[in-house]
Amino acid sequence: MNTRDLNHYQISCKFKEQQVAMLQSMRQSRDEQFAASMRSWLRPFSWTPDHDIAHNNPNKYINYHLNQLSYCP
C-alpha cells in the first residue's frame, strides 16, 4: 500500500488481529528508507514514492492505524 491507500484505510475491530499483522508486515526498514532517500536525491524536483518512504510517511500512517486498533476490545 502506498501512503494514499494508507490515508484512506478503514480499520475494523472485527478483524483486529489480521489488520495488525498486515500493517506490521508493511513497515519499511531503515535500509529501505535509506535506499529510497538515495533514489529521491537523484530526482529532487519530481515526486516519486521514494520521497514518501524516505521521509518515513508510510510508517507514520501505519503507526496511526495501529494506535487506533489498540483501542479495539
XYZ file of C-alpha atoms in Angstrom:
73
model
C 0.000 0.000 0.000
C 1.176 3.486 -0.718
C 0.515 6.469 1.517
C -2.652 7.403 -0.377
C -4.099 3.955 0.314
C -2.998 4.099 3.944
C -4.585 7.526 4.289
C -7.994 6.089 3.294
C -7.580 2.747 5.061
C -10.564 1.832 7.247
C -9.917 -0.169 10.383
C -12.379 -2.704 11.710
C -12.305 -4.068 15.234
C -13.905 -7.228 13.903
C -10.657 -8.122 12.082
C -8.185 -6.624 14.555
C -5.604 -9.449 14.571
C -5.452 -9.721 10.780
C -5.163 -5.961 10.336
C -2.419 -5.631 12.945
C -0.429 -8.425 11.289
C -0.872 -6.880 7.830
C 0.092 -3.369 8.947
C 3.161 -4.583 10.833
C 4.325 -6.563 7.806
C 4.100 -3.426 5.637
C 6.603 -1.383 7.659
C 9.690 -0.133 5.859
C 13.036 -0.973 7.432
C 15.800 1.579 7.940
C 17.633 0.071 4.947
C 14.593 0.558 2.707
C 14.245 4.143 3.913
C 17.920 4.818 3.270
C 17.757 3.354 -0.263
C 14.630 5.402 -1.006
C 16.377 8.501 0.292
C 19.313 7.922 -2.043
C 16.967 7.395 -5.012
C 14.930 10.512 -4.148
C 18.092 12.636 -4.156
C 18.621 11.624 -7.771
C 15.256 13.179 -8.689
C 14.802 16.145 -6.349
C 12.255 18.013 -8.472
C 9.893 15.187 -9.373
C 7.713 13.403 -6.862
C 8.183 9.639 -6.591
C 7.022 7.129 -3.976
C 10.630 7.105 -2.783
C 10.136 10.585 -1.331
C 7.346 9.284 0.915
C 9.407 6.329 2.081
C 12.489 8.487 2.607
C 10.525 10.783 4.912
C 9.004 7.843 6.835
C 5.434 8.723 5.805
C 4.104 5.168 5.344
C 5.345 4.179 8.802
C 3.619 7.232 10.295
C 0.293 6.150 8.794
C 0.894 2.577 9.941
C 1.609 3.792 13.484
C -1.577 5.854 13.411
C -3.714 2.867 12.377
C -2.034 0.551 14.897
C -2.761 3.134 17.587
C -6.411 3.230 16.560
C -6.582 -0.581 16.580
C -5.158 -0.645 20.096
C -8.478 0.803 21.343
C -10.447 -2.132 19.949
C -11.549 -4.645 22.587
